[in-house]
One Martini backbone bead per residue (centre of mass of N, CA, C, O) as a GRO file, in nm:
protein
  223
    1UNK     BB    1   6.537   2.204  -0.708
    2UNK     BB    2   6.317   2.326  -0.959
    3UNK     BB    3   6.138   2.114  -0.950
    4UNK     BB    4   5.789   2.072  -0.882
    5UNK     BB    5   5.594   1.902  -0.634
    6UNK     BB    6   5.219   1.830  -0.662
    7UNK     BB    7   5.084   1.551  -0.509
    8UNK     BB    8   4.946   1.696  -0.213
    9UNK     BB    9   4.685   1.838  -0.280
   10UNK     BB   10   4.408   1.982  -0.228
   11UNK     BB   11   4.105   2.013  -0.319
   12UNK     BB   12   4.114   2.277  -0.555
   13UNK     BB   13   4.392   2.372  -0.551
   14UNK     BB   14   4.584   2.641  -0.644
   15UNK     BB   15   4.816   2.726  -0.894
   16UNK     BB   16   5.054   2.848  -1.052
   17UNK     BB   17   4.900   2.917  -1.330
   18UNK     BB   18   4.709   2.657  -1.541
   19UNK     BB   19   4.768   2.422  -1.346
   20UNK     BB   20   4.554   2.180  -1.168
   21UNK     BB   21   4.401   2.016  -0.892
   22UNK     BB   22   4.096   1.897  -0.841
   23UNK     BB   23   4.230   1.621  -0.781
   24UNK     BB   24   4.422   1.334  -0.762
   25UNK     BB   25   4.253   1.238  -1.060
   26UNK     BB   26   4.226   1.553  -1.161
   27UNK     BB   27   4.267   1.782  -1.419
   28UNK     BB   28   4.308   2.146  -1.432
   29UNK     BB   29   4.271   2.373  -1.713
   30UNK     BB   30   4.355   2.703  -1.789
   31UNK     BB   31   4.250   2.802  -2.099
   32UNK     BB   32   4.461   3.025  -2.331
   33UNK     BB   33   4.496   2.838  -2.613
   34UNK     BB   34   4.730   2.574  -2.580
   35UNK     BB   35   4.749   2.206  -2.548
   36UNK     BB   36   4.889   1.896  -2.449
   37UNK     BB   37   4.719   1.574  -2.471
   38UNK     BB   38   4.588   1.292  -2.410
   39UNK     BB   39   4.415   1.082  -2.575
   40UNK     BB   40   4.100   1.073  -2.410
   41UNK     BB   41   4.132   1.263  -2.135
   42UNK     BB   42   3.873   1.399  -2.168
   43UNK     BB   43   3.586   1.466  -1.940
   44UNK     BB   44   3.573   1.793  -1.950
   45UNK     BB   45   3.420   2.121  -2.041
   46UNK     BB   46   3.453   2.488  -2.037
   47UNK     BB   47   3.363   2.644  -2.325
   48UNK     BB   48   3.594   2.695  -2.600
   49UNK     BB   49   3.684   2.402  -2.801
   50UNK     BB   50   3.952   2.224  -2.969
   51UNK     BB   51   4.019   1.893  -3.122
   52UNK     BB   52   4.343   1.765  -3.220
   53UNK     BB   53   4.554   1.589  -3.383
   54UNK     BB   54   4.889   1.492  -3.297
   55UNK     BB   55   5.165   1.464  -3.434
   56UNK     BB   56   5.507   1.376  -3.429
   57UNK     BB   57   5.691   1.615  -3.549
   58UNK     BB   58   5.804   1.468  -3.784
   59UNK     BB   59   5.996   1.220  -3.922
   60UNK     BB   60   6.183   1.169  -3.682
   61UNK     BB   61   5.966   1.117  -3.462
   62UNK     BB   62   5.809   0.904  -3.614
   63UNK     BB   63   6.039   0.695  -3.623
   64UNK     BB   64   6.089   0.672  -3.321
   65UNK     BB   65   5.809   0.567  -3.248
   66UNK     BB   66   5.812   0.319  -3.436
   67UNK     BB   67   6.087   0.185  -3.324
   68UNK     BB   68   6.029   0.215  -2.992
   69UNK     BB   69   5.723   0.272  -2.870
   70UNK     BB   70   5.734   0.554  -2.781
   71UNK     BB   71   5.492   0.727  -2.633
   72UNK     BB   72   5.193   0.934  -2.689
   73UNK     BB   73   4.892   1.004  -2.779
   74UNK     BB   74   4.801   1.323  -2.912
   75UNK     BB   75   4.639   1.636  -2.832
   76UNK     BB   76   4.513   1.949  -2.943
   77UNK     BB   77   4.411   2.219  -2.736
   78UNK     BB   78   4.179   2.480  -2.817
   79UNK     BB   79   4.117   2.783  -2.623
   80UNK     BB   80   3.859   2.866  -2.375
   81UNK     BB   81   3.885   2.755  -2.034
   82UNK     BB   82   3.788   2.442  -1.890
   83UNK     BB   83   3.998   2.156  -1.843
   84UNK     BB   84   3.934   1.804  -1.803
   85UNK     BB   85   4.163   1.545  -1.685
   86UNK     BB   86   4.212   1.181  -1.737
   87UNK     BB   87   4.337   0.831  -1.634
   88UNK     BB   88   4.200   0.566  -1.493
   89UNK     BB   89   4.224   0.701  -1.203
   90UNK     BB   90   4.489   0.813  -1.178
   91UNK     BB   91   4.737   0.960  -1.050
   92UNK     BB   92   4.832   1.311  -1.014
   93UNK     BB   93   5.128   1.502  -1.124
   94UNK     BB   94   5.312   1.805  -1.077
   95UNK     BB   95   5.526   2.011  -1.289
   96UNK     BB   96   5.774   2.280  -1.281
   97UNK     BB   97   5.963   2.412  -1.528
   98UNK     BB   98   6.301   2.581  -1.529
   99UNK     BB   99   6.496   2.545  -1.767
  100UNK     BB  100   6.442   2.222  -1.795
  101UNK     BB  101   6.456   1.858  -1.747
  102UNK     BB  102   6.274   1.551  -1.831
  103UNK     BB  103   6.228   1.206  -1.786
  104UNK     BB  104   5.971   1.004  -1.952
  105UNK     BB  105   5.724   0.790  -1.947
  106UNK     BB  106   5.498   0.811  -2.192
  107UNK     BB  107   5.248   0.662  -2.046
  108UNK     BB  108   5.254   0.909  -1.809
  109UNK     BB  109   5.131   1.115  -1.993
  110UNK     BB  110   4.883   1.380  -1.992
  111UNK     BB  111   5.025   1.682  -1.985
  112UNK     BB  112   5.148   1.985  -2.169
  113UNK     BB  113   5.310   2.238  -2.265
  114UNK     BB  114   5.346   2.330  -2.600
  115UNK     BB  115   5.643   2.480  -2.564
  116UNK     BB  116   5.768   2.229  -2.508
  117UNK     BB  117   6.030   2.019  -2.555
  118UNK     BB  118   6.042   1.716  -2.755
  119UNK     BB  119   6.168   1.371  -2.714
  120UNK     BB  120   6.339   1.069  -2.818
  121UNK     BB  121   6.540   0.871  -2.590
  122UNK     BB  122   6.792   0.710  -2.477
  123UNK     BB  123   6.881   0.581  -2.196
  124UNK     BB  124   7.122   0.663  -2.005
  125UNK     BB  125   7.321   0.366  -1.983
  126UNK     BB  126   7.138   0.136  -2.102
  127UNK     BB  127   7.086   0.037  -2.374
  128UNK     BB  128   7.128  -0.291  -2.448
  129UNK     BB  129   7.123  -0.387  -2.148
  130UNK     BB  130   6.799  -0.277  -2.145
  131UNK     BB  131   6.669  -0.333  -2.434
  132UNK     BB  132   6.618  -0.048  -2.535
  133UNK     BB  133   6.568   0.224  -2.357
  134UNK     BB  134   6.294   0.454  -2.388
  135UNK     BB  135   6.225   0.809  -2.370
  136UNK     BB  136   6.077   1.109  -2.277
  137UNK     BB  137   6.163   1.447  -2.339
  138UNK     BB  138   6.143   1.750  -2.141
  139UNK     BB  139   6.185   2.107  -2.225
  140UNK     BB  140   6.188   2.403  -2.017
  141UNK     BB  141   5.900   2.618  -1.953
  142UNK     BB  142   5.660   2.445  -1.752
  143UNK     BB  143   5.401   2.218  -1.762
  144UNK     BB  144   5.353   1.886  -1.601
  145UNK     BB  145   5.147   1.590  -1.639
  146UNK     BB  146   5.125   1.296  -1.440
  147UNK     BB  147   5.094   0.945  -1.413
  148UNK     BB  148   5.007   0.696  -1.158
  149UNK     BB  149   5.031   0.374  -1.005
  150UNK     BB  150   4.982   0.508  -0.750
  151UNK     BB  151   5.149   0.630  -0.487
  152UNK     BB  152   5.431   0.810  -0.483
  153UNK     BB  153   5.786   0.872  -0.484
  154UNK     BB  154   6.035   1.124  -0.413
  155UNK     BB  155   6.378   1.120  -0.490
  156UNK     BB  156   6.688   1.231  -0.362
  157UNK     BB  157   6.994   1.177  -0.525
  158UNK     BB  158   7.192   1.364  -0.350
  159UNK     BB  159   7.204   1.176  -0.089
  160UNK     BB  160   7.214   0.907  -0.277
  161UNK     BB  161   7.236   0.636  -0.424
  162UNK     BB  162   6.993   0.528  -0.676
  163UNK     BB  163   6.733   0.273  -0.703
  164UNK     BB  164   6.524   0.122  -0.971
  165UNK     BB  165   6.274  -0.003  -1.115
  166UNK     BB  166   6.210   0.020  -1.450
  167UNK     BB  167   5.877   0.012  -1.408
  168UNK     BB  168   5.864   0.240  -1.165
  169UNK     BB  169   5.996   0.454  -1.325
  170UNK     BB  170   5.872   0.766  -1.443
  171UNK     BB  171   6.080   1.006  -1.347
  172UNK     BB  172   6.362   1.236  -1.432
  173UNK     BB  173   6.637   1.405  -1.425
  174UNK     BB  174   6.860   1.499  -1.679
  175UNK     BB  175   7.113   1.545  -1.473
  176UNK     BB  176   7.138   1.256  -1.440
  177UNK     BB  177   7.304   0.960  -1.382
  178UNK     BB  178   7.262   0.663  -1.585
  179UNK     BB  179   7.222   0.319  -1.507
  180UNK     BB  180   7.295  -0.038  -1.469
  181UNK     BB  181   7.170  -0.283  -1.233
  182UNK     BB  182   7.284  -0.612  -1.214
  183UNK     BB  183   7.128  -0.928  -1.092
  184UNK     BB  184   7.103  -1.269  -1.018
  185UNK     BB  185   7.049  -1.326  -0.711
  186UNK     BB  186   6.785  -1.114  -0.710
  187UNK     BB  187   6.570  -1.220  -0.922
  188UNK     BB  188   6.364  -1.355  -0.699
  189UNK     BB  189   6.325  -1.065  -0.520
  190UNK     BB  190   6.321  -0.855  -0.759
  191UNK     BB  191   6.046  -0.803  -0.864
  192UNK     BB  192   5.811  -0.980  -1.081
  193UNK     BB  193   6.001  -1.130  -1.230
  194UNK     BB  194   6.183  -1.445  -1.321
  195UNK     BB  195   6.429  -1.307  -1.401
  196UNK     BB  196   6.648  -1.083  -1.447
  197UNK     BB  197   6.746  -0.821  -1.268
  198UNK     BB  198   6.658  -0.465  -1.318
  199UNK     BB  199   6.827  -0.159  -1.248
  200UNK     BB  200   6.824   0.173  -1.198
  201UNK     BB  201   7.093   0.413  -1.179
  202UNK     BB  202   7.145   0.703  -0.965
  203UNK     BB  203   7.331   1.017  -1.013
  204UNK     BB  204   7.316   1.321  -0.844
  205UNK     BB  205   7.132   1.611  -0.919
  206UNK     BB  206   6.805   1.508  -0.829
  207UNK     BB  207   6.514   1.331  -0.941
  208UNK     BB  208   6.285   1.050  -0.864
  209UNK     BB  209   5.988   0.891  -0.980
  210UNK     BB  210   5.795   0.651  -0.788
  211UNK     BB  211   5.587   0.400  -0.826
  212UNK     BB  212   5.345   0.166  -0.666
  213UNK     BB  213   5.444   0.006  -0.937
  214UNK     BB  214   5.488  -0.211  -1.240
  215UNK     BB  215   5.211  -0.223  -1.336
  216UNK     BB  216   4.992  -0.380  -1.499
  217UNK     BB  217   4.855  -0.686  -1.492
  218UNK     BB  218   4.873  -0.965  -1.684
  219UNK     BB  219   4.665  -1.181  -1.782
  220UNK     BB  220   4.628  -1.499  -1.804
  221UNK     BB  221   4.601  -1.755  -1.997
  222UNK     BB  222   4.316  -1.986  -2.088
  223UNK     BB  223   4.474  -2.154  -2.356
   0.00000   0.00000   0.00000
């Protein structure tokens, strides 16, 4: 597994390259050029920097975002210095890709190297059976910073067939084979929903990152 998981570094520990964890909930980027980050994620910076809205990257990506609802609003940060980024005090986890790819739930993206290739694709094997599940894919060599709701676990799918709640799976290797495991009998026991349970099934050599939550709970209506 060439992707490297850096979720448990001590405060201020430096990593190879220019992404580092200031602490478990704040990203520090040593910027000398440009980087793509979630809009509004900047909490502080030192040095000279410019912040610009980043478009969808062509009509094709714009249409995919519009039709699928996948992706996250991005800004391009240019300059030199230290950039500090965070999102709602979520945990932050770093990956370094070496000419490989990961599939990511777009809402979990905090920042990534601008030279990485990105696209929006239907989750392999999910299709209509999963209600049209789309994710963002990142490919190439460089850093990716993701956020999770709670401290996650990274599972090695090469050890055994692996299953995860579709709302808890944050990211996984694009080399994995992904399918959908549906069960009616377990619908009242698995996941938070009251309907039919749906799990993503993973096989092959690679990892899947699972957050300790199915996402923020939507408050019930009062009227």
